[in-house]
GROMACS .gro file of N, CA and C in nm:
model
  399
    1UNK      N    1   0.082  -0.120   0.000
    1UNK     CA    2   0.000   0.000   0.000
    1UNK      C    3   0.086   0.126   0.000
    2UNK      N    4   0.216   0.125   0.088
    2UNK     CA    5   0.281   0.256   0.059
    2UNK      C    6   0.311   0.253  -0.073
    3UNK      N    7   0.345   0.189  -0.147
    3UNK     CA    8   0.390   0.186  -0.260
    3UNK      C    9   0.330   0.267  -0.366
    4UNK      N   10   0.185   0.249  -0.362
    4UNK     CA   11   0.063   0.335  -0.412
    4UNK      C   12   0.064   0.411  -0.369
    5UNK      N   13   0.054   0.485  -0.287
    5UNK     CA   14   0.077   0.641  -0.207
    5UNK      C   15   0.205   0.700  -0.249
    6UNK      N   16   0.350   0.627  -0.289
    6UNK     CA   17   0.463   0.712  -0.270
    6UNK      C   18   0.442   0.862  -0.461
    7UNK      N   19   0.466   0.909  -0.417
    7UNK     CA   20   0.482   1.034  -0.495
    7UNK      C   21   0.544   1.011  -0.622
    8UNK      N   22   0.670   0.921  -0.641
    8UNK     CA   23   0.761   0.913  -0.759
    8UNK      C   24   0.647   0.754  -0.805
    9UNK      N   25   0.584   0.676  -0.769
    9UNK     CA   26   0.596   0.543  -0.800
    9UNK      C   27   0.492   0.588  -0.889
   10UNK      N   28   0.459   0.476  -1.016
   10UNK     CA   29   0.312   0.470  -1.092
   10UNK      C   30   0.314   0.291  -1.095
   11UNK      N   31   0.176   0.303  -1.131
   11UNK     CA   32   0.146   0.149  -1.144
   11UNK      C   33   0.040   0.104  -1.214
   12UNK      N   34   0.050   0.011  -1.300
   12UNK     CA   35  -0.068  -0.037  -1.378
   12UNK      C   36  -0.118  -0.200  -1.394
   13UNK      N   37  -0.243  -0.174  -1.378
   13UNK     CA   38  -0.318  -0.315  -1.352
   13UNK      C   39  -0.347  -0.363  -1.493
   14UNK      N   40  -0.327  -0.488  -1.535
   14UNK     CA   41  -0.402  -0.583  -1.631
   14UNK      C   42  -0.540  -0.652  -1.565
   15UNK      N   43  -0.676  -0.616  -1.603
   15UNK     CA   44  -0.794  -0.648  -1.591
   15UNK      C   45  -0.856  -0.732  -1.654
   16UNK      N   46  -0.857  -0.864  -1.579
   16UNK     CA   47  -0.930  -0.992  -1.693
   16UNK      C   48  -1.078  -0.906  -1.699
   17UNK      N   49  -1.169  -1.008  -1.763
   17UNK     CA   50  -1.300  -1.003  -1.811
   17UNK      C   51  -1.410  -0.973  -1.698
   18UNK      N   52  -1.360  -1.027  -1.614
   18UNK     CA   53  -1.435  -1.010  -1.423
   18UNK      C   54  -1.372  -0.912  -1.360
   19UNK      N   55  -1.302  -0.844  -1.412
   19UNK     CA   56  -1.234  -0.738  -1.337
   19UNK      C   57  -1.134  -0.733  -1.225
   20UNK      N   58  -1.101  -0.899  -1.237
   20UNK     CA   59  -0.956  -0.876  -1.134
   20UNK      C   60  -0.799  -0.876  -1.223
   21UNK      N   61  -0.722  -0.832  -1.073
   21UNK     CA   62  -0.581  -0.796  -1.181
   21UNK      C   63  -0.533  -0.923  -1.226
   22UNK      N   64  -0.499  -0.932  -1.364
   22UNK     CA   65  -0.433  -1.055  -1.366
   22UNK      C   66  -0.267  -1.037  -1.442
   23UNK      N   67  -0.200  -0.885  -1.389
   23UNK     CA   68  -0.044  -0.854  -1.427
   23UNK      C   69  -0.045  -0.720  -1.379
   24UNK      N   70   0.064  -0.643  -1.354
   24UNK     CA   71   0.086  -0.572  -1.336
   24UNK      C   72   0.213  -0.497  -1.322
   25UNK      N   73   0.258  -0.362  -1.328
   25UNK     CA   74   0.370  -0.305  -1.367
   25UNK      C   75   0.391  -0.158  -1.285
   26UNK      N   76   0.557  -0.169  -1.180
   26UNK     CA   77   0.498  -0.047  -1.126
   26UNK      C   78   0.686   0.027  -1.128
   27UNK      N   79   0.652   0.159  -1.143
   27UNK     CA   80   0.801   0.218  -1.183
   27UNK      C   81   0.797   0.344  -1.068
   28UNK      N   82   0.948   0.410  -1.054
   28UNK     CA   83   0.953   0.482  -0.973
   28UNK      C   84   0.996   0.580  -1.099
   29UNK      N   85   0.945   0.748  -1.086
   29UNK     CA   86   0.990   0.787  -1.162
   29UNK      C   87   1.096   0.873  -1.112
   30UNK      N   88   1.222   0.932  -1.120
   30UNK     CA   89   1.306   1.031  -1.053
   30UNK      C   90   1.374   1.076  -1.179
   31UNK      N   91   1.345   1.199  -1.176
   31UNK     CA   92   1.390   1.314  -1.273
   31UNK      C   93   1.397   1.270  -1.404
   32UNK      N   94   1.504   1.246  -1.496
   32UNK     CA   95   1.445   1.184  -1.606
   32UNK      C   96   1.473   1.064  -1.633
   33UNK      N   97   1.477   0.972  -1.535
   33UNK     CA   98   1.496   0.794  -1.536
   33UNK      C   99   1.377   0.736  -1.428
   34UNK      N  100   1.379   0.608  -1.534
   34UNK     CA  101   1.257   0.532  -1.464
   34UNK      C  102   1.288   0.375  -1.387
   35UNK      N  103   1.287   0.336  -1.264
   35UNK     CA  104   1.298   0.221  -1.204
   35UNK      C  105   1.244   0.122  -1.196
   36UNK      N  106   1.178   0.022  -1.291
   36UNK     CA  107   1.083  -0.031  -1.238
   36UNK      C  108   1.109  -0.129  -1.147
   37UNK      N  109   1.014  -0.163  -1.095
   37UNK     CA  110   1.028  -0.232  -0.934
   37UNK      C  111   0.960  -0.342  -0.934
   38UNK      N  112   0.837  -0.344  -1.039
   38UNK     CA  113   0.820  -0.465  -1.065
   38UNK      C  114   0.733  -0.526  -1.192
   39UNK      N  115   0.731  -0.617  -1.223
   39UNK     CA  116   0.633  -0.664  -1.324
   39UNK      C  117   0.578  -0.804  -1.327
   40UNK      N  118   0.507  -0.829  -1.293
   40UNK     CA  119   0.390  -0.999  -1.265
   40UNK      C  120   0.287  -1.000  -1.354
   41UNK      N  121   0.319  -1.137  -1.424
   41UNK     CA  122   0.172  -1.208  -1.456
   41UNK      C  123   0.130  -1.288  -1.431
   42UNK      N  124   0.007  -1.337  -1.375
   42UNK     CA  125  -0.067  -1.434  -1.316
   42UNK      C  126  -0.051  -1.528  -1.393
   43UNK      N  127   0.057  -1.676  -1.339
   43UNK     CA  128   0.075  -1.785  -1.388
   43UNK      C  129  -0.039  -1.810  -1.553
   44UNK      N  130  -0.169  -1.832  -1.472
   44UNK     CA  131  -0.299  -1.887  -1.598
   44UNK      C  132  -0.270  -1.790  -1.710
   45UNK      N  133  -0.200  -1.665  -1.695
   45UNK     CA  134  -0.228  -1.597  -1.795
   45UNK      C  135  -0.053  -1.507  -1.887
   46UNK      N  136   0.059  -1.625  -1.859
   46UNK     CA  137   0.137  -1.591  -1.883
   46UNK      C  138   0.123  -1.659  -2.056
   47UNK      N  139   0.232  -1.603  -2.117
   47UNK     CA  140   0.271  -1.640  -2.209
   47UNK      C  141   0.160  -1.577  -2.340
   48UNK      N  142   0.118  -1.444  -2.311
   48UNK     CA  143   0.011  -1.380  -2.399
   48UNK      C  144   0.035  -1.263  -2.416
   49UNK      N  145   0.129  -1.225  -2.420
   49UNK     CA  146   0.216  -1.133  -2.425
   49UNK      C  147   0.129  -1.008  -2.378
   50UNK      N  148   0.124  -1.038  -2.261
   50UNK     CA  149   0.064  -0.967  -2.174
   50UNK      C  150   0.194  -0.843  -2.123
   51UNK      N  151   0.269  -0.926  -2.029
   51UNK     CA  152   0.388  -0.852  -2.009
   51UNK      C  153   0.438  -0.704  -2.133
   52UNK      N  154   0.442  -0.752  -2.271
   52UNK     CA  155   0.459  -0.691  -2.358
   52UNK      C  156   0.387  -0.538  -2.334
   53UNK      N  157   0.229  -0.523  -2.308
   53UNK     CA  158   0.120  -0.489  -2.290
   53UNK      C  159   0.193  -0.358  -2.157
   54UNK      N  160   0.232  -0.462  -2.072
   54UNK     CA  161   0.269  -0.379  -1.948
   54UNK      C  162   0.370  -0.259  -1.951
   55UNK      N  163   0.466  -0.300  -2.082
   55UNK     CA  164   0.632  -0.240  -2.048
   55UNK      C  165   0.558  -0.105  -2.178
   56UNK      N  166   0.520  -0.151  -2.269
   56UNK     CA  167   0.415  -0.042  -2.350
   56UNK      C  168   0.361   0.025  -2.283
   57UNK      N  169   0.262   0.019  -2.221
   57UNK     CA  170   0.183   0.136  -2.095
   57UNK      C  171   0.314   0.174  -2.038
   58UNK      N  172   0.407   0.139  -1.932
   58UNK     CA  173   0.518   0.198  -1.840
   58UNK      C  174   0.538   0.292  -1.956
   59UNK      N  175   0.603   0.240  -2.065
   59UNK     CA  176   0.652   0.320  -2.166
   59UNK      C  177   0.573   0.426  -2.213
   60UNK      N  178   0.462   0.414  -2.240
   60UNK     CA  179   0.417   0.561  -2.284
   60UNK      C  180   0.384   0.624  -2.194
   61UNK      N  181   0.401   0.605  -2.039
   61UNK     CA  182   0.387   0.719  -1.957
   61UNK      C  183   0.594   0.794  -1.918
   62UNK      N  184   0.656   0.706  -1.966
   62UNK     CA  185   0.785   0.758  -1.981
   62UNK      C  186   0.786   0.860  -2.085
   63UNK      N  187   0.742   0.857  -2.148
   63UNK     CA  188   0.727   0.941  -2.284
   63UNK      C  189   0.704   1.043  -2.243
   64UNK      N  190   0.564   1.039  -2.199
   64UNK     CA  191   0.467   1.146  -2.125
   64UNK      C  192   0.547   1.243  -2.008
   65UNK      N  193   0.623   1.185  -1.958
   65UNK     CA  194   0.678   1.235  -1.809
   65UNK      C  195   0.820   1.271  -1.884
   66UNK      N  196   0.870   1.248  -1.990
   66UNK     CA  197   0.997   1.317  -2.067
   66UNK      C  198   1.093   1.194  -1.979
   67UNK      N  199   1.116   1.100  -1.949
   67UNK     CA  200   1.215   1.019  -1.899
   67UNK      C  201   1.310   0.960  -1.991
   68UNK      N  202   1.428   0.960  -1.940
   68UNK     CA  203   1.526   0.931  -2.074
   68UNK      C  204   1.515   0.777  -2.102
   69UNK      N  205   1.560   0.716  -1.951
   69UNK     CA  206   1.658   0.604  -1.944
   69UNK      C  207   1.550   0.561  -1.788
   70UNK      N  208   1.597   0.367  -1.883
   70UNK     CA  209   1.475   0.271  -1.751
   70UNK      C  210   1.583   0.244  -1.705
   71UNK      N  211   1.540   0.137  -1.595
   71UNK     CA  212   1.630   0.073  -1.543
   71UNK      C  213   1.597  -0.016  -1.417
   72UNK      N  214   1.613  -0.161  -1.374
   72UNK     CA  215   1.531  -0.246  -1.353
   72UNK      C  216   1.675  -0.342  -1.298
   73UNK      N  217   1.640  -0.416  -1.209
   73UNK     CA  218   1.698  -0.518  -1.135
   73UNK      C  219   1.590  -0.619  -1.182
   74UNK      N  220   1.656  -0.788  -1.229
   74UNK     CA  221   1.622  -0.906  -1.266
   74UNK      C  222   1.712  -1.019  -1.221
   75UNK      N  223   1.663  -1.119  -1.135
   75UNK     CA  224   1.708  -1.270  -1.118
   75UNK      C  225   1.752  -1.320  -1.197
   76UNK      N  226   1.906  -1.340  -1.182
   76UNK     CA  227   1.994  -1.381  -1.278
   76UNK      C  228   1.936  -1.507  -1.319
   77UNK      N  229   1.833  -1.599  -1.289
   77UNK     CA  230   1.794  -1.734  -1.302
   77UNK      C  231   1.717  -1.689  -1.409
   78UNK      N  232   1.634  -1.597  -1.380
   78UNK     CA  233   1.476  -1.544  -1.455
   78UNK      C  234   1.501  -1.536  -1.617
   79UNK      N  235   1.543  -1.633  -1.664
   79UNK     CA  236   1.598  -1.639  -1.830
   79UNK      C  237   1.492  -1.579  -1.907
   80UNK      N  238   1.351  -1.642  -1.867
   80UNK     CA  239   1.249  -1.553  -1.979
   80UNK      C  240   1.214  -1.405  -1.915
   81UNK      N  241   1.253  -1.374  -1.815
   81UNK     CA  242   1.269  -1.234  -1.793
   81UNK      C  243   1.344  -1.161  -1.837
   82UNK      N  244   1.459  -1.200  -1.856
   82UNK     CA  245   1.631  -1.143  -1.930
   82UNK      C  246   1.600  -1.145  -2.084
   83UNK      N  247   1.492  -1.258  -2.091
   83UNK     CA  248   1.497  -1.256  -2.287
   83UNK      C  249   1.382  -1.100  -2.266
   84UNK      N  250   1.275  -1.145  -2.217
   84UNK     CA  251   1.197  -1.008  -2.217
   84UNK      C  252   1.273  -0.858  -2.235
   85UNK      N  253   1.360  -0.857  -2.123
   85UNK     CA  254   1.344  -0.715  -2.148
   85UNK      C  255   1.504  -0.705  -2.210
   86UNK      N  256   1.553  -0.767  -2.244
   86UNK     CA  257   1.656  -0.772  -2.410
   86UNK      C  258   1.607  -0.744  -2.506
   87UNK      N  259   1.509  -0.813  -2.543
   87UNK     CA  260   1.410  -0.772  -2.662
   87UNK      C  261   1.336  -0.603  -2.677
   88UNK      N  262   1.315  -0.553  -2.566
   88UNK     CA  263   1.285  -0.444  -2.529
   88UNK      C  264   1.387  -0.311  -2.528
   89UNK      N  265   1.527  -0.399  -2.553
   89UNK     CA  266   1.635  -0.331  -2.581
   89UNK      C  267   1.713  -0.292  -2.407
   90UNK      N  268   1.661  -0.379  -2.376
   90UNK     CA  269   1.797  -0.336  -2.199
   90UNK      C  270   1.896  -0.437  -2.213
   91UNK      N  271   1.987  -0.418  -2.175
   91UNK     CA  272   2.151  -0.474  -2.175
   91UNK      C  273   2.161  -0.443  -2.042
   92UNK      N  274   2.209  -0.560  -1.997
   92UNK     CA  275   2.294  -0.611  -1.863
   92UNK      C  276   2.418  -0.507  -1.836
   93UNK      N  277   2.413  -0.453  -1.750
   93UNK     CA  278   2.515  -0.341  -1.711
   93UNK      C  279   2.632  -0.335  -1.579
   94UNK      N  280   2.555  -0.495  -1.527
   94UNK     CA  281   2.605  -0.491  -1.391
   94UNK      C  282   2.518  -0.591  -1.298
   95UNK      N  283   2.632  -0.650  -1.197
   95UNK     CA  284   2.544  -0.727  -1.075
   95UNK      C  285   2.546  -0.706  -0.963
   96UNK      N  286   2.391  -0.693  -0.917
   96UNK     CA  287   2.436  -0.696  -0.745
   96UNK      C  288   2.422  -0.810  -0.727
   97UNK      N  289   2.553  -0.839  -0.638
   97UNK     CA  290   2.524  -0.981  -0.563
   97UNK      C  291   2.466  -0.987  -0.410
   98UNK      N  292   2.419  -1.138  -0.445
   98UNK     CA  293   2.305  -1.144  -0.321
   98UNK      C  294   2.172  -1.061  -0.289
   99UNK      N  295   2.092  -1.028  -0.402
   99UNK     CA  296   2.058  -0.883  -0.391
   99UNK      C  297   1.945  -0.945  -0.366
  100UNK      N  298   1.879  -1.075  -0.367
  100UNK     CA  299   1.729  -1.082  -0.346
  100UNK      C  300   1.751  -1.209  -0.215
  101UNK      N  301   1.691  -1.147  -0.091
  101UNK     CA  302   1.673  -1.164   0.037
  101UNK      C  303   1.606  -1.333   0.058
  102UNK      N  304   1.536  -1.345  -0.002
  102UNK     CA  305   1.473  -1.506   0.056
  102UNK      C  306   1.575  -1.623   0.005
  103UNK      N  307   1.653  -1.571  -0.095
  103UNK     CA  308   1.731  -1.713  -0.153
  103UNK      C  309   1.885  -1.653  -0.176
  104UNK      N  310   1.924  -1.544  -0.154
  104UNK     CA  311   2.036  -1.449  -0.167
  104UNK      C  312   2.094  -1.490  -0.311
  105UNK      N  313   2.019  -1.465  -0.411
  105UNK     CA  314   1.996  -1.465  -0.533
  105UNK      C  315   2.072  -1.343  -0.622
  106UNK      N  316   2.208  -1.367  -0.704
  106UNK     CA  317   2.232  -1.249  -0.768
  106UNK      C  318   2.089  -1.178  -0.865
  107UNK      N  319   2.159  -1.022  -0.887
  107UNK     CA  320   2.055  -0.947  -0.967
  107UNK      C  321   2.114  -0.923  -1.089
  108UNK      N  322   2.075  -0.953  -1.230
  108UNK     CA  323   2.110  -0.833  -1.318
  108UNK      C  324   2.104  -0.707  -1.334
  109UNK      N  325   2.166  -0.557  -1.302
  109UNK     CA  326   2.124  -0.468  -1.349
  109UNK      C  327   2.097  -0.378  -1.497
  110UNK      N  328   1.997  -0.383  -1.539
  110UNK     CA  329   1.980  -0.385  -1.638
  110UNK      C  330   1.940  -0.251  -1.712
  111UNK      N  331   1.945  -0.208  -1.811
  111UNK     CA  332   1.947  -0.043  -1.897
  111UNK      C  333   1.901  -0.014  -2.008
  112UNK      N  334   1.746   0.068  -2.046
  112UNK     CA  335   1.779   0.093  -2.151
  112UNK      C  336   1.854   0.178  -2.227
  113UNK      N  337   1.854   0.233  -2.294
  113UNK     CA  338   1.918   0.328  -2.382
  113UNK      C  339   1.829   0.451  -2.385
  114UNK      N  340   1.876   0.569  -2.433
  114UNK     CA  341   1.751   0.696  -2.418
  114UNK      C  342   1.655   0.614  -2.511
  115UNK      N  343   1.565   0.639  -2.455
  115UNK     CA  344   1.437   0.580  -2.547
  115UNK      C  345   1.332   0.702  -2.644
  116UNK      N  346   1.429   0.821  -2.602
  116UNK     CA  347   1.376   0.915  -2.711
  116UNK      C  348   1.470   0.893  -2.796
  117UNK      N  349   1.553   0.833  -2.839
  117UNK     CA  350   1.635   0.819  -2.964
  117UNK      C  351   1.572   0.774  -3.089
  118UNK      N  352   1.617   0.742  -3.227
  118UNK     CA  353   1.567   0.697  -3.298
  118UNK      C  354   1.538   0.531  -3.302
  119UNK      N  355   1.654   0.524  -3.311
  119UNK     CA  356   1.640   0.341  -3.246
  119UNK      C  357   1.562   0.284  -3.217
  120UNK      N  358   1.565   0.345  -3.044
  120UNK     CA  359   1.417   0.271  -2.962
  120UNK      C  360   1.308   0.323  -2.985
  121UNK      N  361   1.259   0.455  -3.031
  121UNK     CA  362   1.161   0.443  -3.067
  121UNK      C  363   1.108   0.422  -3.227
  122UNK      N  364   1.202   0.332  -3.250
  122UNK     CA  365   1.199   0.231  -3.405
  122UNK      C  366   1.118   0.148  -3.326
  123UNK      N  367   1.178   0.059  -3.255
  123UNK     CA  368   1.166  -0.073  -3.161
  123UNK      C  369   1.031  -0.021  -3.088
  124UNK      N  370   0.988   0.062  -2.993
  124UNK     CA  371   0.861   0.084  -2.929
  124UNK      C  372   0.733   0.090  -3.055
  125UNK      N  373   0.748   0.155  -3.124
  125UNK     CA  374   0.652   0.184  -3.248
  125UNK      C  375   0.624   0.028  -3.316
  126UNK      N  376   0.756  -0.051  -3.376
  126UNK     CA  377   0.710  -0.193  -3.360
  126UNK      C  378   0.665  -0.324  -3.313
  127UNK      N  379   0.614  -0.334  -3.176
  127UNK     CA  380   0.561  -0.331  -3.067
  127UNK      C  381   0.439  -0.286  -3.011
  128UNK      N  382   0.406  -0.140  -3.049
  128UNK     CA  383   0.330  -0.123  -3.060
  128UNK      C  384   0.219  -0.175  -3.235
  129UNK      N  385   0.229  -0.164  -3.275
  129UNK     CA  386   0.179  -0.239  -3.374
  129UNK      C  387   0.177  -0.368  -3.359
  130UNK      N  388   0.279  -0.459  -3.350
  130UNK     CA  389   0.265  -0.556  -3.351
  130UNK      C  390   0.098  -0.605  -3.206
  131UNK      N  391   0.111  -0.534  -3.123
  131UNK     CA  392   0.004  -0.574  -3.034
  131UNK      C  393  -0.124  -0.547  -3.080
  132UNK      N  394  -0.118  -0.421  -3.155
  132UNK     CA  395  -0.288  -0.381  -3.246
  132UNK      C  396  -0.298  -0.504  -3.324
  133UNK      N  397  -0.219  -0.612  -3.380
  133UNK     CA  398  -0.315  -0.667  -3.486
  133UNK      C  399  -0.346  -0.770  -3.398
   0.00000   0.00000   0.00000
């Protein structure tokens, strides 16, 4: 619940058909870089490129808010997480080790690139389309 209250954080719900969340995506914003902190999809409803859905919304409120550059900690195990947001254009920049508390689990730290560049928003624009059809 603080999390929702804090001032820099945003967050967005995926709404099945009954109206509960079934993913969600939440970023801290500070000056012109964005943190996200987290991103879940409900097991039944992975693999629908839902996630995709999520980092698009984060993203066009980065846009909106003028933010250059993301940037995101991932479980070095979490392989279809690492392919995710590779594809999305973040590169591994660095590790914290031991960084996740229940299993003392290294982190990737991970980066995009200014995403007002031409590049990425080559890559966001195709993405976006690709989800309209």
């Amino acid at each position: 619940m603080s999390e929702l209250s804090n001032k820099i954080s945003s967050y967005f719900c995926l709404l099945n058909k009954e109206k509960r969340c079934v993913g969600y995506i939440g970023i801290w914003k500070i000056v012109n870089e964005a943190h996200i902190t987290n991103l879940s999809i409900h097991p039944d409803y992975q693999n629908k490129k839902l996630a995709h859905k999520l980092l698009l919304k984060m993203l066009d409120e980065c846009y909106k808010s003028k933010i250059k550059f993301i940037t995101l900690e991932v479980r070095a195990s979490n392989k279809k997480a690492i392919h995710l947001y590779e594809k999305f254009g973040f590169k591994s920049l660095g590790l914290r080790r031991k960084y996740y508390q229940d299993n003392n689990e290294d982190a990737l730290i991970m980066w995009s690139e200014n995403i007002f560049d031409k590049k990425y928003k080559d890559l966001y624009s195709g993405f976006k389309k690709e989800l309209e059809n």
